[in-house]
Coordinates of C-alpha atoms in Angstrom, one line a residue:
M50 CA 138.2 24.8 -44.8
K51 CA 138.2 25.5 -39.1
S52 CA 135.9 27.1 -32.2
K53 CA 139.3 28.9 -32.8
K54 CA 139.4 32.7 -32.8
L55 CA 139.2 34.5 -36.4
I56 CA 142.8 34.8 -37.1
S57 CA 144.6 32.1 -35.4
V58 CA 145.5 29.5 -38.3
L59 CA 149.0 29.1 -38.2
L60 CA 150.9 26.7 -40.9
S61 CA 154.4 25.6 -39.4
A62 CA 154.5 23.1 -42.2
I63 CA 154.6 25.4 -45.1
V64 CA 157.6 27.8 -46.2
V65 CA 156.8 31.0 -47.5
S66 CA 159.4 32.3 -49.7
S67 CA 160.4 36.0 -50.1
I68 CA 157.9 36.3 -53.0
A69 CA 155.2 36.9 -50.4
L70 CA 155.1 40.6 -49.1
T71 CA 155.7 41.4 -45.7
G72 CA 152.3 42.9 -44.6
C73 CA 150.5 42.0 -47.8
G74 CA 147.2 43.9 -48.3
S75 CA 149.2 47.2 -47.4
S76 CA 148.7 49.8 -50.2
S77 CA 152.4 50.8 -49.9
N78 CA 155.3 48.7 -51.4
S79 CA 158.9 48.8 -50.9
T80 CA 159.8 48.6 -54.7
T81 CA 158.6 50.3 -57.7
A82 CA 156.0 48.6 -59.8
D83 CA 156.5 48.4 -63.7
K84 CA 154.2 50.5 -65.8
D85 CA 152.9 47.3 -67.5
Q86 CA 151.2 45.3 -65.0
H87 CA 150.4 41.9 -66.6
L88 CA 150.8 38.5 -65.3
N89 CA 150.9 35.2 -67.3
L90 CA 150.2 32.0 -65.3
E91 CA 149.4 28.5 -66.2
I92 CA 146.7 26.0 -65.1
N93 CA 147.8 22.4 -65.8
V94 CA 144.5 21.1 -67.3
A95 CA 142.8 21.7 -70.8
D96 CA 140.1 23.5 -69.4
V97 CA 138.0 24.0 -66.0
K98 CA 134.7 22.0 -65.7
T99 CA 132.7 24.8 -64.5
L100 CA 132.9 28.3 -62.7
D101 CA 129.3 27.8 -61.2
P102 CA 130.1 28.3 -57.4
S103 CA 127.4 25.6 -56.4
K104 CA 128.5 22.8 -59.0
G105 CA 132.3 23.3 -59.3
T106 CA 133.9 20.4 -57.6
D107 CA 137.8 20.9 -58.5
G108 CA 140.6 22.8 -57.4
Y109 CA 141.0 24.4 -61.0
S110 CA 137.8 26.1 -61.1
A111 CA 138.3 27.3 -57.3
Y112 CA 141.4 28.7 -58.5
V113 CA 139.8 31.0 -61.0
L114 CA 136.8 31.8 -58.5
Q115 CA 139.0 32.8 -55.8
E116 CA 140.5 35.5 -57.9
T117 CA 137.2 36.9 -59.6
M118 CA 134.7 36.3 -56.7
E119 CA 134.5 37.4 -53.0
A120 CA 133.4 34.9 -50.5
I121 CA 132.7 36.1 -46.9
A122 CA 136.2 35.7 -45.9
R123 CA 139.9 35.0 -47.7
D124 CA 142.9 33.0 -46.4
E125 CA 145.8 35.1 -46.5
V126 CA 149.6 34.8 -45.4
K127 CA 150.5 37.8 -43.1
N128 CA 153.7 37.9 -41.8
G129 CA 154.4 34.2 -42.3
K130 CA 151.2 33.2 -40.8
E131 CA 148.2 32.0 -42.5
V132 CA 145.0 33.6 -41.3
V133 CA 141.2 34.0 -42.2
V134 CA 140.6 37.4 -43.0
P135 CA 137.1 39.4 -43.5
A136 CA 136.5 39.8 -47.1
G137 CA 132.9 40.1 -48.5
A138 CA 131.9 40.8 -44.7
K139 CA 133.9 43.2 -42.8
S140 CA 133.0 41.5 -39.5
W141 CA 131.0 38.6 -37.9
S142 CA 129.9 37.3 -34.5
Q143 CA 128.5 34.3 -33.2
S144 CA 126.0 33.7 -30.2
S145 CA 127.4 32.3 -27.0
D146 CA 125.8 28.7 -27.9
G147 CA 127.6 28.7 -31.2
L148 CA 124.3 28.3 -33.3
T149 CA 123.7 31.8 -34.6
W150 CA 126.2 33.6 -37.0
T151 CA 125.8 37.1 -38.0
F152 CA 127.8 38.8 -40.7
K153 CA 127.9 42.5 -41.4
L154 CA 128.6 43.1 -45.1
R155 CA 130.9 45.5 -46.9
D156 CA 129.8 48.1 -49.2
N157 CA 130.8 46.1 -52.5
K158 CA 129.7 46.0 -56.1
W159 CA 129.6 43.6 -58.9
S160 CA 131.5 44.2 -62.1
D161 CA 128.4 45.5 -63.8
G162 CA 128.0 48.3 -61.1
K163 CA 125.1 46.7 -59.1
A164 CA 125.4 46.4 -55.3
V165 CA 126.3 43.1 -53.4
T166 CA 123.4 42.4 -51.1
A167 CA 122.9 40.0 -48.2
D168 CA 120.1 38.4 -49.9
Q169 CA 122.7 37.3 -52.8
Y170 CA 124.3 35.3 -50.1
V171 CA 121.1 33.9 -49.0
Y172 CA 120.1 32.8 -52.4
A173 CA 123.7 31.2 -53.0
L174 CA 123.3 28.8 -49.8
R175 CA 119.8 27.8 -50.8
R176 CA 120.7 27.1 -54.2
S177 CA 124.0 25.2 -53.3
L178 CA 121.8 23.0 -50.9
D179 CA 118.5 22.7 -53.2
A180 CA 118.3 19.2 -54.2
K181 CA 117.5 20.3 -57.9
T182 CA 120.9 21.8 -58.1
A183 CA 122.5 18.6 -57.4
S184 CA 125.6 19.9 -56.0
E185 CA 128.4 17.2 -55.2
Y186 CA 129.7 19.4 -52.5
A187 CA 126.5 19.9 -50.8
Y188 CA 127.3 17.6 -48.0
L189 CA 130.1 20.1 -46.6
L190 CA 127.1 22.6 -45.8
V191 CA 125.2 19.8 -44.3
N192 CA 128.0 18.6 -42.4
A193 CA 128.5 22.3 -41.0
G194 CA 125.1 21.9 -39.3
I195 CA 123.3 24.8 -41.4
K196 CA 119.5 24.5 -40.1
N197 CA 117.5 22.2 -42.2
G198 CA 120.3 21.7 -44.7
D199 CA 120.1 18.0 -44.7
A200 CA 116.4 17.9 -45.3
V201 CA 116.8 20.9 -48.1
N202 CA 119.3 18.8 -49.9
K203 CA 117.4 15.7 -49.8
G204 CA 114.1 17.5 -51.2
T205 CA 112.1 17.1 -48.2
M206 CA 112.2 20.9 -47.4
S207 CA 112.1 23.8 -49.5
P208 CA 115.0 25.9 -50.1
D209 CA 113.4 29.0 -48.4
Q210 CA 113.2 26.8 -45.2
L211 CA 117.0 26.7 -44.8
G212 CA 118.5 28.5 -41.8
V213 CA 119.8 31.6 -43.7
S214 CA 118.3 35.0 -43.8
A215 CA 118.9 38.5 -44.7
P216 CA 117.4 41.1 -42.0
D217 CA 118.9 43.9 -44.1
S218 CA 120.8 44.3 -47.3
K219 CA 123.9 44.3 -45.1
T220 CA 123.4 41.7 -42.6
L221 CA 123.7 37.9 -43.3
V222 CA 122.4 35.4 -40.4
I223 CA 123.4 31.9 -40.7
N224 CA 121.5 29.5 -37.8
L225 CA 123.2 26.0 -37.3
S226 CA 121.4 22.9 -35.8
H227 CA 124.7 22.2 -33.8
P228 CA 128.1 23.9 -33.1
C229 CA 130.3 23.5 -35.8
A230 CA 134.1 23.7 -34.6
Y231 CA 135.5 24.5 -37.8
F232 CA 132.5 26.7 -39.2
E233 CA 134.9 29.9 -39.3
K234 CA 137.2 28.0 -41.7
L235 CA 134.7 27.4 -44.0
L236 CA 134.0 31.3 -45.1
N237 CA 136.4 31.5 -47.9
F238 CA 134.7 28.3 -49.6
K239 CA 133.0 29.0 -52.8
F240 CA 129.3 28.3 -51.1
F241 CA 129.9 31.6 -49.3
I242 CA 130.3 33.5 -52.7
P243 CA 127.2 35.5 -53.3
Q244 CA 125.1 34.6 -56.5
R245 CA 122.9 36.8 -58.8
Q246 CA 119.7 35.2 -59.4
D247 CA 119.0 37.3 -62.6
M248 CA 122.2 35.9 -64.1
V249 CA 121.5 32.2 -63.0
D250 CA 118.2 32.4 -64.5
K251 CA 119.3 34.0 -67.7
A252 CA 122.1 31.7 -68.3
G253 CA 120.1 28.6 -67.4
S254 CA 122.2 25.4 -67.9
K255 CA 125.1 27.4 -69.2
Y256 CA 125.6 29.4 -66.2
G257 CA 129.5 29.3 -65.3
S258 CA 130.3 27.9 -68.5
A259 CA 131.3 31.4 -70.4
A260 CA 132.6 34.5 -69.0
D261 CA 129.5 36.5 -70.3
T262 CA 127.2 34.3 -68.0
L263 CA 128.7 35.7 -64.9
V264 CA 129.4 38.9 -63.2
Y265 CA 132.1 39.2 -60.6
N266 CA 132.6 40.8 -57.3
G267 CA 136.2 39.9 -56.7
P268 CA 139.8 41.4 -57.5
F269 CA 139.3 40.5 -61.2
K270 CA 136.8 39.9 -64.0
I271 CA 136.8 37.6 -66.8
T272 CA 136.8 39.1 -70.0
S273 CA 137.1 35.8 -72.4
M274 CA 137.3 31.8 -71.9
V275 CA 138.9 29.8 -74.6
S276 CA 138.9 26.2 -73.9
G277 CA 142.0 24.5 -74.3
S278 CA 143.7 28.0 -74.8
K279 CA 143.6 30.4 -72.0
M280 CA 141.5 32.8 -69.8
E281 CA 141.7 36.5 -69.8
L282 CA 141.1 38.6 -66.7
V283 CA 141.3 42.2 -65.9
K284 CA 141.3 44.3 -62.9
N285 CA 137.8 44.8 -61.6
D286 CA 137.2 48.7 -61.0
Q287 CA 134.1 48.0 -58.9
Y288 CA 135.9 45.9 -56.3
W289 CA 135.8 47.1 -52.8
D290 CA 139.8 46.9 -52.3
K291 CA 140.7 48.0 -55.7
K292 CA 143.3 50.0 -54.3
N293 CA 145.5 47.1 -53.2
V294 CA 145.3 45.3 -56.6
K295 CA 148.2 46.3 -58.7
L296 CA 147.9 44.0 -61.6
D297 CA 145.6 45.4 -64.5
K298 CA 145.6 42.0 -66.5
V299 CA 146.3 38.3 -65.9
T300 CA 146.5 35.7 -68.4
M301 CA 145.7 32.2 -67.1
N302 CA 147.0 29.7 -69.9
F303 CA 145.5 26.0 -70.0
M304 CA 148.7 23.8 -70.4
D305 CA 148.1 20.2 -69.3
D306 CA 151.5 19.1 -70.8
A307 CA 154.5 19.5 -68.6
N308 CA 156.8 19.9 -71.0
T309 CA 155.0 22.9 -72.9
M310 CA 154.4 24.4 -69.4
L311 CA 158.0 24.3 -68.4
N312 CA 159.2 25.5 -71.8
A313 CA 156.7 28.1 -71.7
L314 CA 158.5 29.3 -68.3
Q315 CA 161.9 29.1 -69.5
S316 CA 161.1 31.2 -72.4
G317 CA 159.3 33.9 -70.6
Q318 CA 155.7 33.2 -71.9
I319 CA 154.5 32.8 -68.5
D320 CA 156.0 34.2 -65.2
V321 CA 155.0 31.4 -62.7
A322 CA 154.7 27.4 -62.7
D323 CA 154.8 24.6 -60.5
T324 CA 157.1 21.5 -61.1
S325 CA 158.8 18.9 -58.9
R326 CA 160.9 17.3 -61.6
P327 CA 164.4 17.3 -60.7
E328 CA 166.0 18.1 -64.2
W329 CA 163.7 21.2 -64.2
T330 CA 164.1 22.3 -60.7
N331 CA 167.8 22.1 -61.0
K332 CA 167.7 24.0 -64.2
L333 CA 165.5 26.8 -63.0
K334 CA 167.5 27.2 -59.7
S335 CA 170.7 27.2 -61.3
S336 CA 169.7 29.9 -63.8
G337 CA 169.4 32.7 -60.9
K338 CA 166.3 34.0 -62.5
F339 CA 163.5 32.6 -60.2
D340 CA 162.3 32.6 -56.6
Q341 CA 161.3 29.1 -55.3
I342 CA 158.4 28.3 -52.8
T343 CA 158.7 24.9 -51.4
G344 CA 156.8 23.2 -48.3
N345 CA 154.4 20.6 -47.3
V346 CA 150.8 20.9 -48.3
P347 CA 147.5 19.4 -47.0
A348 CA 146.8 17.3 -50.0
N349 CA 147.0 13.5 -50.5
S350 CA 147.2 11.5 -53.8
Y351 CA 145.4 8.2 -53.7
L352 CA 144.0 5.4 -55.6
N353 CA 140.2 5.6 -55.7
F354 CA 138.6 2.3 -55.7
N355 CA 134.8 2.0 -57.3
V356 CA 133.4 -0.3 -54.2
Q357 CA 130.4 -1.0 -56.4
D358 CA 132.4 -2.2 -59.2
K359 CA 130.3 -3.8 -61.9
N360 CA 133.1 -6.3 -62.5
K361 CA 132.9 -7.3 -58.7
L362 CA 136.8 -7.5 -58.2
L363 CA 136.9 -4.0 -56.1
T364 CA 133.6 -4.7 -54.2
N365 CA 135.7 -6.8 -52.0
A366 CA 137.6 -5.0 -49.1
K367 CA 140.5 -7.7 -49.0
I368 CA 141.4 -7.2 -52.8
R369 CA 141.2 -3.5 -52.2
K370 CA 143.4 -3.8 -49.3
A371 CA 145.9 -6.1 -51.0
I372 CA 146.2 -3.4 -53.9
S373 CA 147.1 -0.8 -51.1
L374 CA 149.7 -2.9 -49.5
A375 CA 151.3 -3.9 -52.6
L376 CA 152.3 -0.2 -53.3
N377 CA 155.9 0.7 -52.3
R378 CA 155.2 3.9 -51.4
E379 CA 158.7 5.3 -51.0
D380 CA 159.2 4.2 -54.5
Y381 CA 156.0 5.9 -55.6
L382 CA 157.0 9.2 -54.4
K383 CA 160.4 9.0 -55.8
T384 CA 159.4 8.0 -59.2
I385 CA 156.2 10.0 -59.6
G386 CA 156.3 12.9 -57.0
H387 CA 160.1 13.2 -57.6
S388 CA 160.5 12.9 -53.7
I389 CA 158.6 16.3 -53.2
G390 CA 156.5 15.6 -50.5
T391 CA 156.0 12.5 -48.1
V392 CA 154.8 9.1 -48.4
S393 CA 151.2 8.5 -46.9
Y394 CA 150.4 5.5 -44.8
A395 CA 147.1 7.1 -43.7
W396 CA 144.6 9.7 -45.2
V397 CA 144.8 12.9 -43.2
P398 CA 148.2 14.7 -44.2
K399 CA 150.8 16.5 -41.8
A400 CA 149.9 20.0 -42.4
V401 CA 146.3 19.5 -41.0
Q402 CA 145.7 20.5 -37.5
I403 CA 143.0 19.4 -34.7
G404 CA 142.7 22.3 -32.5
T405 CA 146.2 23.7 -32.1
D406 CA 148.1 20.3 -32.8
A407 CA 149.1 18.3 -35.8
Y408 CA 146.5 15.9 -36.4
R409 CA 149.1 13.3 -37.7
D410 CA 151.2 13.5 -34.5
K411 CA 148.2 12.7 -32.5
A412 CA 147.1 9.8 -34.8
S413 CA 150.4 8.5 -35.4
D414 CA 149.2 4.8 -34.7
V415 CA 146.6 4.9 -37.5
T416 CA 148.7 3.7 -40.3
L417 CA 149.0 1.0 -43.1
K418 CA 152.9 0.6 -42.6
N419 CA 152.4 -1.8 -39.6
S420 CA 150.4 -4.4 -41.5
K421 CA 151.9 -7.9 -41.6
E422 CA 149.4 -9.2 -44.1
N423 CA 150.7 -10.6 -47.5
P424 CA 149.2 -8.6 -50.5
K425 CA 149.2 -11.9 -52.9
E426 CA 147.8 -13.9 -50.2
L427 CA 145.0 -11.3 -49.2
F428 CA 144.2 -10.8 -53.0
K429 CA 143.5 -14.6 -53.1
E430 CA 141.5 -14.8 -50.0
G431 CA 139.2 -12.0 -51.6
L432 CA 139.1 -13.8 -54.9
K433 CA 138.0 -17.1 -53.1
E434 CA 135.1 -15.0 -51.2
L435 CA 133.8 -13.9 -54.6
G436 CA 133.9 -17.4 -55.9
M437 CA 136.3 -16.4 -58.6
D438 CA 139.7 -18.3 -59.8
T439 CA 142.5 -17.4 -57.4
D440 CA 145.0 -17.6 -60.2
L441 CA 146.7 -14.1 -60.0
S442 CA 147.8 -14.2 -63.5
K443 CA 144.4 -14.2 -64.9
V444 CA 143.3 -11.3 -63.2
V445 CA 142.8 -8.2 -65.0
L446 CA 142.4 -4.8 -63.5
T447 CA 141.2 -1.5 -65.2
D448 CA 142.7 1.8 -64.1
E449 CA 141.6 5.3 -65.1
E450 CA 144.1 7.9 -65.1
A451 CA 143.4 11.7 -64.3
G452 CA 145.0 13.0 -67.7
T453 CA 146.6 12.2 -70.9
D454 CA 149.9 14.0 -70.5
E455 CA 153.5 12.6 -70.0
R456 CA 153.2 12.7 -66.2
H457 CA 150.0 10.8 -66.1
K458 CA 151.4 8.2 -68.6
Q459 CA 154.4 7.8 -66.3
E460 CA 152.3 7.0 -63.3
G461 CA 150.2 4.6 -65.4
D462 CA 153.4 2.8 -66.5
Y463 CA 154.5 2.5 -63.0
L464 CA 151.4 1.1 -61.5
I465 CA 151.4 -1.5 -64.6
N466 CA 154.6 -2.5 -63.5
A467 CA 154.1 -2.5 -59.7
F468 CA 151.0 -4.5 -59.8
K469 CA 152.6 -7.2 -62.2
K470 CA 155.7 -7.4 -60.0
N471 CA 154.1 -7.3 -56.5
L472 CA 150.8 -9.0 -57.2
G473 CA 151.0 -10.8 -60.3
V474 CA 147.9 -9.3 -61.9
T475 CA 147.4 -7.4 -65.2
L476 CA 146.6 -3.7 -64.9
K477 CA 145.2 -2.0 -68.1
V478 CA 145.2 1.8 -67.9
D479 CA 142.7 4.2 -69.6
Y480 CA 144.1 7.8 -69.8
K481 CA 141.2 10.5 -69.6
E482 CA 140.9 14.4 -69.9
W483 CA 140.3 16.0 -66.6
K484 CA 136.6 16.8 -67.5
Q485 CA 135.7 13.5 -68.5
F486 CA 137.7 11.7 -65.5
L487 CA 135.7 13.8 -63.3
Q488 CA 132.3 12.9 -65.0
D489 CA 133.2 9.1 -64.7
E490 CA 134.0 9.5 -61.1
Q491 CA 130.5 11.0 -60.4
D492 CA 129.0 8.4 -62.5
L493 CA 130.7 5.5 -60.9
N494 CA 131.8 4.6 -64.4
Y495 CA 135.3 3.2 -63.6
E496 CA 136.9 0.3 -61.7
M497 CA 139.9 1.9 -60.3
Q498 CA 141.3 5.9 -60.5
S499 CA 144.7 7.2 -59.9
G500 CA 146.5 10.4 -60.7
Q501 CA 144.2 12.5 -58.6
M502 CA 144.8 14.3 -55.2
W503 CA 142.4 15.6 -52.6
S504 CA 143.1 19.1 -51.3
A505 CA 142.0 20.2 -48.0
D506 CA 139.2 22.8 -48.0
Y507 CA 140.0 23.9 -44.6
N508 CA 142.3 23.2 -41.6
D509 CA 140.6 20.3 -39.8
P510 CA 140.6 16.6 -40.4
M511 CA 136.7 16.8 -41.3
T512 CA 137.8 18.0 -44.7
F513 CA 139.4 14.4 -45.4
M514 CA 137.1 12.5 -43.4
D515 CA 133.4 13.8 -44.2
M516 CA 133.9 13.2 -48.0
W517 CA 133.6 9.4 -47.4
E518 CA 130.5 9.4 -45.3
T519 CA 127.7 7.6 -47.2
D520 CA 125.8 10.3 -48.7
A521 CA 129.1 12.1 -50.1
A522 CA 130.6 9.2 -51.3
K523 CA 127.9 8.0 -53.4
T524 CA 129.3 10.3 -56.3
V525 CA 133.0 9.5 -55.6
N526 CA 133.3 5.8 -55.1
G527 CA 130.0 4.6 -53.6
Y528 CA 131.6 3.6 -50.2
S529 CA 129.0 3.2 -47.4
S530 CA 129.7 2.2 -43.7
K531 CA 127.2 2.9 -40.8
E532 CA 130.1 2.6 -38.4
Y533 CA 132.2 5.0 -40.3
D534 CA 129.1 7.4 -40.7
A535 CA 128.4 7.3 -36.9
L536 CA 131.9 8.3 -36.0
I537 CA 131.9 11.4 -38.3
E538 CA 128.4 12.4 -37.2
D539 CA 129.9 12.4 -33.6
A540 CA 132.9 14.2 -34.5
K541 CA 130.8 17.1 -36.1
I542 CA 129.0 17.8 -32.9
Q543 CA 131.7 17.4 -30.3
K544 CA 133.3 20.5 -28.7
D545 CA 135.8 18.2 -26.9
E546 CA 138.8 18.1 -29.2
S547 CA 139.9 14.8 -27.6
K548 CA 136.8 13.1 -28.2
R549 CA 136.9 14.4 -31.8
L550 CA 140.4 12.9 -32.0
D551 CA 139.2 9.4 -31.1
D552 CA 136.4 9.5 -33.6
F553 CA 138.7 10.5 -36.4
K554 CA 141.3 8.1 -35.4
K555 CA 138.6 5.2 -35.6
A556 CA 137.1 6.3 -38.5
E557 CA 140.6 6.8 -40.3
D558 CA 141.4 3.1 -39.4
I559 CA 138.3 1.9 -40.9
L560 CA 138.7 3.9 -43.9
I561 CA 142.1 2.5 -44.9
N562 CA 142.5 -0.7 -42.9
K563 CA 139.3 -2.4 -42.3
D564 CA 137.6 -1.3 -45.6
A565 CA 140.2 -0.2 -47.6
A566 CA 137.8 2.1 -49.4
I567 CA 140.9 4.2 -50.8
A568 CA 144.7 3.7 -51.0
P569 CA 146.3 6.9 -49.8
T570 CA 150.0 7.2 -51.7
Y571 CA 151.8 10.2 -50.7
S572 CA 151.3 13.8 -49.5
Q573 CA 152.1 16.3 -52.1
G574 CA 155.1 18.8 -51.8
M575 CA 154.9 22.4 -53.0
S576 CA 157.6 23.5 -55.6
I577 CA 156.3 26.7 -57.3
F578 CA 158.8 28.8 -59.4
A579 CA 158.4 32.6 -59.9
Y580 CA 160.5 35.0 -61.9
K581 CA 162.1 37.3 -59.5
Y582 CA 160.2 40.3 -60.9
V583 CA 156.9 38.9 -59.8
K584 CA 156.2 40.4 -56.2
G585 CA 153.7 39.8 -53.8
L586 CA 152.6 36.3 -54.5
Q587 CA 151.1 34.4 -51.7
T588 CA 150.5 30.6 -51.4
P589 CA 148.1 30.2 -48.6
V590 CA 147.4 26.4 -48.5
F591 CA 144.1 26.4 -47.2
A592 CA 142.8 28.8 -49.6
A593 CA 139.7 27.9 -51.7
S594 CA 141.9 27.0 -54.6
G595 CA 143.7 24.3 -53.1
S596 CA 147.2 23.6 -52.2
R597 CA 149.3 24.2 -55.3
N598 CA 148.0 27.4 -56.9
V599 CA 149.0 30.8 -56.1
E600 CA 147.1 33.9 -54.7
F601 CA 147.8 36.8 -57.0
K602 CA 145.6 39.4 -55.4
Y603 CA 148.3 41.5 -54.3
A604 CA 150.9 40.5 -56.7
Y605 CA 152.7 42.9 -58.9
I606 CA 155.4 43.2 -61.6
S607 CA 158.4 45.0 -60.8
G608 CA 162.0 45.0 -62.7
K609 CA 160.7 43.0 -65.9
K610 CA 163.0 43.7 -68.9

């Protein structure tokens, strides 16, 4: 999610508001906590796909797992800096060649009172890479270089040959096949959450779908999950750091409709929500009741093209690029993102660093902005290459939007009008619930997709680049390029940041210009509102939950009427 020292991750782009406590994690607070410690939040979908750490792919499930499970590390904000801090492990070290990582685990327990042990981390990593698990995210561990990870994931080696071991109950050892410049930054990711084999075996295919199929080793535990309604969480009294957890209860409300969510915030039904809509931000700011967190985040919205399109249109790179160039990104951000964020003429967003530098500053020459190609003529060239009629008025594209609420319908309408105006083609939009949208993506059952974003898992360009390698992209959009793969594979093993930078720049240019496998649109901005009585919230943008959710381990209520 980063060979920098353990606590060196600094986000200069993010503005952390006064909601975040100075020195969070301390057991002393300058204000008095209310007797009733109940926090109400929203999740802007109707349901999470799964809470199985090995199988979840979306930020919403990661949001819940972040608060209910303890990975090896956590991302936290301390004194205005985002840092990686020990969590499930109390310390770790790496060998001089960078190939062996040794973790000393804390004394921690699961919510049922059983001990958290090193073999449970071993089991979790083996299960996540096991070909039988079919984890869509397994490529992250393969790319990090865990020894034999690729062979295990392809089913040519058994999981017990993976380069992970537990010499004793409190020691975890991970062996890599090559040094990984960002390995430390991965340690808060859900694959590094331990798992209990007895619970997995008991629940079978239902593991992660209901509260009683899981046990929890994090700050909170789930007492109920009601699809389309809410999740109820309570403080986990078995958690190793429970003294620093102030909240007794957290209600996470599923609210996939923006108006419902914002009305709930204004009425006090929920305590925290995010919105970039000007009419709401102005209203909330003028009320004087809220603190606001704003800033750039490492997330990019994009149009996703099925390069194996059964209708053939989007199998052509010129057509894909024509669609990308036809977008007026400034207008797109203004209309859909309400001018909160920055336009994206490339794939890796501003907040991401390479080494200690901002990647985008070092790769400013990789951009769509300088293209002189005419989108209509380019589209016609693509049609001609496919042996199709070049009359653009006869072309019909189908877009799948990642939601059914007002915001997604607004985006669908915008794209319909934009493509009619700028390309002369007809766009039909199919609005899907989030779970179905993800399933269609996995099955490549779409032509084009919009309304989604990719948020960084760690602070390195690799988190945006390795997802388009052949093995990873096969369940995203079917893209495959040997030239692209070779560049990313070299970047994985390079210790020289200048050579990694060169690899990334060449690969990014292939991705957005030569092959136009996707069309980046804008880099999302953060605009979160919380009642002033909510204290101690954090927004570490490289946390496991993604960029727009809050971290409430240290949150508490003070002064609520």
